[in-house]
Coordinates of C-alpha atoms in Angstrom, one line a residue:
M29 CA 0.0 0.0 0.0
K30 CA 2.8 2.4 0.9
D31 CA 4.5 1.7 -2.5
I32 CA 1.2 2.5 -4.3
L33 CA 0.9 5.8 -2.3
K34 CA 4.6 6.8 -3.1
E35 CA 3.9 6.1 -6.8
L36 CA 0.8 8.3 -6.8
K37 CA 2.7 11.1 -4.9
K38 CA 5.3 11.0 -7.4
K39 CA 2.9 11.2 -10.3
L40 CA 1.2 14.2 -8.6
S41 CA 4.4 16.0 -7.9
E42 CA 4.6 19.8 -8.5
E43 CA 6.9 19.1 -11.5
D44 CA 4.5 16.7 -13.2
F45 CA 1.5 18.9 -12.4
N46 CA 3.1 21.9 -14.1
K47 CA 3.1 20.1 -17.4
F48 CA -0.6 20.4 -17.6
N49 CA -1.6 23.2 -15.1
G50 CA 0.3 26.2 -13.6
R51 CA -0.2 28.8 -10.9
V52 CA 0.0 32.6 -11.2
T53 CA 3.2 33.9 -9.5
R54 CA 3.3 37.5 -10.7
V55 CA 1.4 40.2 -12.6
V56 CA 3.5 42.8 -14.3
G57 CA 1.7 45.5 -16.4
L58 CA -0.2 43.7 -19.1
T59 CA 1.5 40.3 -18.6
V60 CA 0.7 37.5 -16.2
E61 CA 3.5 35.2 -15.1
S62 CA 2.9 31.6 -13.9
K63 CA 5.0 28.6 -12.9
G64 CA 3.9 26.1 -15.5
P65 CA 2.2 24.8 -17.5
D66 CA 4.4 23.2 -20.0
A67 CA 2.8 25.2 -22.8
F68 CA 4.2 26.3 -26.2
L69 CA 4.5 29.8 -27.7
G70 CA 1.1 31.0 -29.0
E71 CA -0.8 28.3 -27.1
M72 CA -4.2 29.4 -25.6
C73 CA -4.6 28.9 -21.8
K74 CA -7.4 29.5 -19.3
I75 CA -6.8 31.3 -16.2
S76 CA -9.3 30.5 -13.4
L77 CA -10.3 33.7 -11.7
Q78 CA -11.5 34.1 -8.1
N79 CA -15.1 34.9 -9.2
G80 CA -15.3 31.5 -10.7
K81 CA -14.9 32.6 -14.4
N82 CA -12.2 31.6 -16.8
A83 CA -10.2 34.3 -18.8
L84 CA -8.5 33.3 -22.1
A85 CA -4.8 34.1 -22.3
E86 CA -2.0 33.4 -24.8
V87 CA 1.5 32.3 -24.2
V88 CA 3.6 35.3 -25.4
G89 CA 7.0 34.4 -24.0
F90 CA 9.2 32.8 -21.4
R91 CA 11.4 34.2 -18.7
E92 CA 13.7 31.8 -16.9
E93 CA 11.3 29.1 -15.5
S94 CA 8.2 31.3 -15.7
V95 CA 5.5 31.3 -18.5
I96 CA 4.5 34.9 -19.7
L97 CA 0.8 35.1 -20.7
M98 CA -1.2 38.0 -22.0
P99 CA -5.1 38.0 -21.5
Y100 CA -7.6 38.5 -24.3
E101 CA -10.1 39.7 -21.8
D102 CA -10.6 41.3 -18.5
V103 CA -8.9 39.6 -15.6
S104 CA -10.7 41.3 -12.6
G105 CA -10.5 38.7 -9.7
L106 CA -7.0 37.5 -10.6
K107 CA -4.8 36.8 -7.6
M108 CA -1.6 34.9 -6.7
G109 CA -2.0 31.2 -7.1
C110 CA -4.8 31.3 -9.6
E111 CA -4.7 28.1 -11.7
V112 CA -3.5 28.3 -15.3
I113 CA -4.9 25.5 -17.5
R114 CA -3.3 24.7 -20.9
T115 CA -5.6 23.8 -23.8
N116 CA -3.1 22.4 -26.4
K117 CA -4.8 24.7 -28.9
V118 CA -4.0 27.9 -30.7
L119 CA -6.7 30.6 -31.3
E120 CA -9.0 29.9 -34.2
V121 CA -12.1 31.6 -35.4
G122 CA -15.4 29.9 -36.2
V123 CA -16.6 30.7 -39.7
S124 CA -19.8 30.2 -41.6
R125 CA -21.8 31.6 -44.5
K126 CA -24.4 32.7 -42.0
M127 CA -21.8 35.3 -40.6
I128 CA -23.0 37.8 -43.1
G129 CA -25.0 40.7 -41.5
R130 CA -23.5 39.9 -38.1
V131 CA -21.3 41.6 -35.6
F132 CA -18.4 39.8 -33.8
D133 CA -15.7 40.7 -31.2
G134 CA -11.9 40.5 -31.9
L135 CA -11.9 36.8 -31.2
G136 CA -14.8 35.9 -33.5
R137 CA -17.5 35.6 -30.8
P138 CA -20.9 37.1 -31.7
I139 CA -21.8 40.3 -29.8
D140 CA -25.1 41.0 -31.4
G141 CA -27.1 38.7 -29.1
K142 CA -27.9 36.1 -31.8
P143 CA -26.9 32.5 -31.8
F144 CA -24.1 31.4 -34.1
V145 CA -23.0 27.9 -35.1
P146 CA -19.8 27.8 -37.1
E147 CA -19.5 25.3 -39.9
D148 CA -15.7 25.4 -40.0
R149 CA -12.7 26.8 -38.0
Y150 CA -9.9 28.9 -39.5
P151 CA -6.5 29.6 -37.9
L152 CA -5.7 33.1 -37.1
I153 CA -2.1 32.7 -38.2
N154 CA -2.1 31.7 -41.8
N155 CA 0.2 31.8 -44.9
P156 CA -0.4 34.0 -47.8
P157 CA -1.3 32.4 -51.1
N158 CA 1.6 30.9 -53.1
P159 CA 2.9 33.8 -55.3
L160 CA 2.8 31.5 -58.4
K161 CA -0.9 30.7 -57.7
R162 CA -2.1 34.2 -57.3
R163 CA -4.1 35.3 -60.3
R164 CA -2.9 38.7 -61.8
I165 CA -5.0 41.7 -61.1
K166 CA -6.7 42.7 -64.3
D167 CA -10.2 43.7 -63.5
P168 CA -11.4 46.9 -61.6
L169 CA -13.4 46.7 -58.5
P170 CA -15.8 49.8 -58.5
V171 CA -16.4 51.3 -55.1
G172 CA -19.0 53.9 -56.1
I173 CA -16.9 57.0 -55.3
R174 CA -16.2 59.1 -58.4
S175 CA -12.9 60.5 -57.3
I176 CA -11.6 57.0 -56.6
D177 CA -13.1 55.1 -59.5
G178 CA -12.1 57.8 -61.9
F179 CA -8.5 58.7 -60.8
I180 CA -7.4 56.0 -58.4
T181 CA -9.1 52.9 -59.8
I182 CA -8.9 49.9 -57.5
G183 CA -8.5 46.4 -58.9
K184 CA -9.9 43.0 -57.6
G185 CA -7.2 41.7 -55.2
Q186 CA -5.5 45.0 -54.8
R187 CA -4.4 46.4 -51.4
I188 CA -4.6 50.0 -50.9
G189 CA -4.3 52.5 -47.9
I190 CA -6.3 55.4 -46.9
F191 CA -4.0 57.9 -45.2
A192 CA -5.4 60.8 -43.1
G193 CA -5.3 62.6 -39.9
S194 CA -8.1 62.5 -37.4
G195 CA -11.5 63.9 -38.2
V196 CA -11.0 64.2 -42.0
G197 CA -13.6 61.5 -43.0
K198 CA -12.0 58.1 -43.0
S199 CA -14.9 56.2 -41.4
T200 CA -17.4 58.0 -43.5
L201 CA -15.6 57.1 -46.7
L202 CA -15.3 53.4 -45.7
G203 CA -19.1 53.5 -45.1
M204 CA -19.8 54.9 -48.6
I205 CA -17.5 52.3 -50.1
A206 CA -19.2 49.4 -48.1
R207 CA -22.6 50.5 -49.4
N208 CA -21.6 51.2 -53.0
T209 CA -19.0 48.5 -53.9
T210 CA -19.7 45.7 -56.3
A211 CA -17.7 43.2 -54.1
D212 CA -19.8 40.1 -53.1
I213 CA -19.0 40.5 -49.4
N214 CA -17.6 43.1 -47.1
V215 CA -15.5 42.3 -44.0
L216 CA -14.9 45.3 -41.7
A217 CA -12.6 45.5 -38.9
L218 CA -13.0 48.3 -36.4
I219 CA -10.0 48.3 -34.3
G220 CA -9.5 50.7 -31.3
E221 CA -12.6 52.6 -32.0
R222 CA -14.4 54.5 -29.2
G223 CA -17.4 52.3 -28.0
R224 CA -20.0 54.8 -29.0
E225 CA -18.7 55.0 -32.6
V226 CA -19.4 51.4 -33.3
R227 CA -23.2 51.7 -33.3
E228 CA -23.0 55.1 -35.1
F229 CA -20.9 53.5 -37.7
I230 CA -23.3 50.6 -38.2
E231 CA -26.4 52.6 -38.3
R232 CA -25.3 55.8 -39.8
D233 CA -22.2 55.1 -42.1
L234 CA -22.9 51.5 -43.0
G235 CA -26.7 51.6 -42.9
E236 CA -29.1 48.7 -43.5
E237 CA -28.0 48.4 -47.1
G238 CA -24.3 47.9 -46.2
L239 CA -24.9 45.7 -43.2
K240 CA -26.9 43.0 -45.1
R241 CA -23.7 42.1 -47.1
S242 CA -21.1 42.8 -44.4
I243 CA -19.5 41.1 -41.5
L244 CA -18.2 43.3 -38.7
V245 CA -15.3 42.4 -36.3
V246 CA -15.1 45.0 -33.5
S247 CA -12.5 45.5 -30.8
T248 CA -12.9 48.8 -29.0
S249 CA -10.1 50.9 -27.4
D250 CA -11.0 49.7 -23.9
Q251 CA -10.3 46.1 -24.6
P252 CA -6.9 44.5 -23.9
A253 CA -4.1 45.1 -26.3
L254 CA -3.9 41.5 -27.3
A255 CA -7.6 41.4 -28.3
R256 CA -7.2 44.4 -30.5
V257 CA -4.2 42.8 -32.2
K258 CA -6.1 39.5 -32.8
S259 CA -9.1 41.4 -34.3
L260 CA -7.1 42.2 -37.4
L261 CA -6.1 38.5 -37.8
T262 CA -9.7 37.4 -37.1
A263 CA -11.1 39.7 -39.8
T264 CA -8.5 38.5 -42.3
S265 CA -9.2 34.8 -41.5
I266 CA -12.9 35.4 -42.1
A267 CA -12.1 37.0 -45.4
E268 CA -9.9 34.1 -46.4
F269 CA -12.8 31.7 -45.6
F270 CA -15.0 33.4 -48.1
R271 CA -12.2 33.9 -50.7
D272 CA -11.6 30.1 -50.5
L273 CA -15.4 29.7 -51.4
G274 CA -14.8 31.7 -54.6
Y275 CA -16.2 35.1 -53.5
D276 CA -14.8 38.5 -54.3
V277 CA -14.4 39.9 -50.7
L278 CA -13.7 43.5 -49.7
L279 CA -11.7 43.7 -46.5
M280 CA -11.7 47.0 -44.8
V281 CA -9.7 47.8 -41.7
D282 CA -10.1 51.0 -39.6
S283 CA -7.4 51.5 -38.5
L284 CA -4.1 49.9 -39.1
T285 CA -2.4 52.4 -36.9
R286 CA -4.4 51.5 -33.9
W287 CA -3.4 47.8 -34.6
A288 CA 0.2 48.9 -34.6
M289 CA -0.3 50.8 -31.3
A290 CA -1.8 47.6 -29.8
Q291 CA 1.1 45.5 -31.1
R292 CA 3.5 48.0 -29.6
E293 CA 1.9 47.6 -26.1
V294 CA 2.2 43.8 -26.5
G295 CA 5.8 43.9 -27.7
L296 CA 7.0 46.3 -25.0
A297 CA 5.2 44.3 -22.3
V298 CA 7.2 41.2 -23.1
G299 CA 10.5 42.9 -23.2
E300 CA 11.0 44.0 -26.8
P301 CA 13.3 47.0 -27.2
P302 CA 11.7 50.1 -28.6
T303 CA 13.0 51.3 -32.0
T304 CA 11.5 54.0 -34.2
R305 CA 9.2 56.3 -32.2
G306 CA 8.8 53.6 -29.6
Y307 CA 7.5 50.8 -31.9
P308 CA 9.2 47.5 -31.3
P309 CA 10.5 45.3 -34.2
S310 CA 7.5 43.0 -34.1
V311 CA 5.3 45.8 -35.5
F312 CA 7.4 46.2 -38.6
A313 CA 7.8 42.4 -39.0
G314 CA 4.1 41.8 -38.5
L315 CA 2.8 44.4 -41.1
P316 CA 4.0 42.6 -44.2
K317 CA 2.9 39.2 -42.8
I318 CA -0.7 40.2 -42.3
L319 CA -1.0 42.5 -45.4
E320 CA 0.4 39.9 -47.7
R321 CA -2.5 37.5 -46.8
A322 CA -4.9 39.8 -48.8
G323 CA -5.0 39.6 -52.6
N324 CA -6.0 37.0 -55.2
S325 CA -5.7 33.3 -54.9
D326 CA -6.6 30.6 -57.4
K327 CA -10.2 30.5 -56.1
G328 CA -11.3 34.1 -55.2
S329 CA -10.1 37.5 -54.2
I330 CA -9.6 39.7 -51.1
T331 CA -9.3 43.4 -52.0
A332 CA -8.1 45.1 -48.9
I333 CA -8.6 48.8 -47.9
Y334 CA -6.6 49.8 -44.8
T335 CA -6.9 53.2 -43.1
V336 CA -3.8 54.7 -41.6
L337 CA -4.2 57.5 -39.0
V338 CA -1.3 59.7 -39.5
E339 CA 0.1 61.4 -36.4
A340 CA 0.1 65.3 -36.5
D341 CA -0.7 65.0 -40.3
D342 CA 2.8 63.6 -40.9
F343 CA 2.5 61.3 -43.8
N344 CA 6.1 60.2 -43.5
E345 CA 5.8 58.9 -39.9
P346 CA 7.1 55.2 -39.4
I347 CA 3.7 53.3 -39.7
S348 CA 2.5 55.4 -42.7
D349 CA 5.9 55.0 -44.5
T350 CA 6.0 51.2 -43.9
V351 CA 2.4 50.6 -45.0
R352 CA 2.8 52.7 -48.1
S353 CA 5.8 50.6 -49.0
I354 CA 3.8 47.4 -48.7
V355 CA 0.4 48.2 -50.3
D356 CA -0.4 48.6 -53.9
G357 CA -1.4 52.3 -53.7
H358 CA -2.5 55.1 -51.4
I359 CA -5.4 57.5 -51.0
I360 CA -4.6 60.7 -49.2
L361 CA -7.4 62.6 -47.5
S362 CA -6.6 66.2 -47.2
R363 CA -7.5 68.4 -44.1
R364 CA -7.3 71.4 -46.3
L365 CA -10.0 70.0 -48.6
A366 CA -12.0 68.9 -45.6
E367 CA -12.0 72.4 -44.1
S368 CA -13.2 73.9 -47.4
N369 CA -16.2 71.5 -47.3
H370 CA -14.9 69.3 -50.1
Y371 CA -16.0 65.8 -49.4
P372 CA -14.9 63.1 -49.8
A373 CA -11.6 65.0 -49.0
V374 CA -9.5 62.9 -51.5
D375 CA -6.4 64.7 -52.7
V376 CA -6.3 63.2 -56.2
L377 CA -2.9 64.7 -57.0
A378 CA -1.2 63.1 -53.9
S379 CA -3.0 59.7 -54.4
V380 CA -2.0 56.9 -56.7
S381 CA -3.2 53.3 -57.6
R382 CA -0.1 51.3 -58.8
L383 CA -2.3 49.0 -60.7
M384 CA -4.6 51.5 -62.4
N385 CA -2.8 51.3 -65.8
D386 CA -3.3 47.6 -65.9
I387 CA -7.0 47.5 -65.2
V388 CA -8.4 50.5 -67.1
T389 CA -9.1 51.2 -70.8
E390 CA -6.8 53.5 -72.8
E391 CA -9.3 56.2 -73.0
H392 CA -10.0 56.1 -69.3
R393 CA -6.3 56.4 -68.6
E394 CA -5.9 59.3 -71.0
A395 CA -8.9 61.2 -69.6
A396 CA -7.6 60.8 -66.0
N397 CA -4.1 61.9 -67.0
R398 CA -5.4 64.9 -68.8
L399 CA -7.6 66.1 -65.8
R400 CA -4.8 65.4 -63.3
S401 CA -2.6 67.8 -65.5
L402 CA -5.2 70.5 -65.3
M403 CA -5.6 70.1 -61.5
S404 CA -1.7 70.2 -61.1
A405 CA -1.5 73.4 -63.3
Y406 CA -4.2 75.1 -61.2
E407 CA -2.4 74.2 -58.0
S408 CA 0.9 75.5 -59.2
A409 CA -0.7 78.9 -60.1
K410 CA -3.1 78.9 -57.2
D411 CA -1.5 81.7 -55.2
L412 CA -1.3 84.0 -58.2
I413 CA -4.9 83.2 -59.2
E414 CA -6.3 83.9 -55.7
I415 CA -4.7 87.2 -55.4
G416 CA -5.6 88.3 -58.9
A417 CA -2.0 88.4 -60.1
Y418 CA -2.4 85.7 -62.8
K419 CA -2.8 87.2 -66.3
S420 CA -5.1 85.2 -68.7
G421 CA -3.2 83.9 -71.7
T422 CA 0.1 83.4 -69.9
N423 CA -0.3 79.7 -69.8
P424 CA -2.9 77.9 -71.9
L425 CA -3.0 74.9 -69.6
V426 CA -3.7 77.2 -66.6
D427 CA -6.3 79.0 -68.5
K428 CA -8.2 75.8 -69.2
A429 CA -7.7 74.7 -65.6
V430 CA -9.3 78.0 -64.3
E431 CA -12.1 77.6 -66.8
M432 CA -12.9 74.0 -65.7
K433 CA -12.2 74.3 -62.0
D434 CA -15.8 74.3 -60.9
E435 CA -16.8 71.3 -63.3
I436 CA -13.8 69.2 -62.0
D437 CA -14.6 70.0 -58.4
S438 CA -18.3 69.1 -59.0
F439 CA -17.2 65.8 -60.4
L440 CA -14.9 65.1 -57.3
K441 CA -17.5 66.2 -54.7
Q442 CA -20.1 63.5 -53.7
G443 CA -22.8 63.4 -51.1
V444 CA -22.5 60.7 -48.5
F445 CA -25.6 58.8 -49.7
E446 CA -25.0 59.5 -53.4
K447 CA -24.2 56.4 -55.4
A448 CA -22.3 56.6 -58.6
S449 CA -22.0 53.6 -60.9
F450 CA -18.7 52.9 -62.6
E451 CA -20.2 53.4 -66.1
E452 CA -21.7 56.8 -64.9
T453 CA -18.3 57.9 -63.5
L454 CA -16.4 56.9 -66.7
Q455 CA -18.9 58.7 -68.9
K456 CA -18.6 62.0 -66.9
L457 CA -14.9 61.6 -66.8
L458 CA -14.8 61.2 -70.6
D459 CA -17.2 64.3 -71.1
L460 CA -14.8 66.4 -69.0
Y461 CA -11.8 65.1 -71.0
L462 CA -13.5 66.2 -74.3
R463 CA -14.4 69.6 -72.8
S464 CA -10.7 70.1 -71.8
L465 CA -9.7 69.7 -75.4
D466 CA -12.0 72.5 -76.7

């Protein structure tokens, strides 16, 4: 009997127990340290709280003999000695065709009060499509915005960034695109938004028309940094599910900057050294990994639009600069245009679609280039024109630009609920082009 008890005691020793369960030993900032379990990097664990609930956490590192975890959710009630239970699983998101019209949190759990039964599960960390299996981007994806469809045409499978300071109209523009686009399905990730803005975006910017073919992934600014980081991965995985079914998906993320800020919190908390403007290396290493997952595959397409909130209207700050070097074009929203009541505040001259020449007709390209030249000529002489110092006849291009200024501005301005088809936009663009040749 004694021998049996000794054997049982040996099996239940602390060392053996820690392979499966651990105990909280320390809490530092955003991280929780525990002795055990014998978990792997990226594994999902459950922390048993004092109030009887379990909080999900992820293994983000190791320090000597301690496991470092970061929670996905609130850990009120955490104390020394709380049990940490390993799951032998990494975080996955449940996916289904019935997700359309629904709202989920950053981990893919429904928050709209309706039941949800997934038909499959997709990993949050996934590889981009094989470069040789990606279909070339040859077809335009109209978004129903004249300034974009006419001058910064987006292709199916393209990735493009919307760069702007705060309060210039990024969310409103995304709502317009979600309502007007010809994509089969929209997947929208709202990362780091104020809580009150979520419902406002759904009811005012997205509207019933946009919601009925959209999936929202929401992670507000009050949620833990890791939950905000995972929300971008969750939205991308959902988009990949529908792409694999053969759909043309439009993935919209607002904003990539707040994702980078959340990743900065995670990186600094686990001991990464700060580099440019306090961002750790994991931010700059993670951006291409997640952005490359969008695009065409051999089945369907993910066209991605990422908003980038530029600090102090500095379009060359680190995150803006890095994103611009990865994506296939950029749309600049100008505070100067917004202040003059020009909406959408798209600065056509500062914006570019790297794939536009491959996806539009020759006449479309010629018309857009001609009108860009007129806008550029007007901007170069703007100061002289406004003070009355410009003399008509000095430059024929400027003369024509002054003559057509109001017509071009009328084409570029668009009401929030005004829809413009691609054919209508192209026809108006060609009409302006012919007028400019008179």
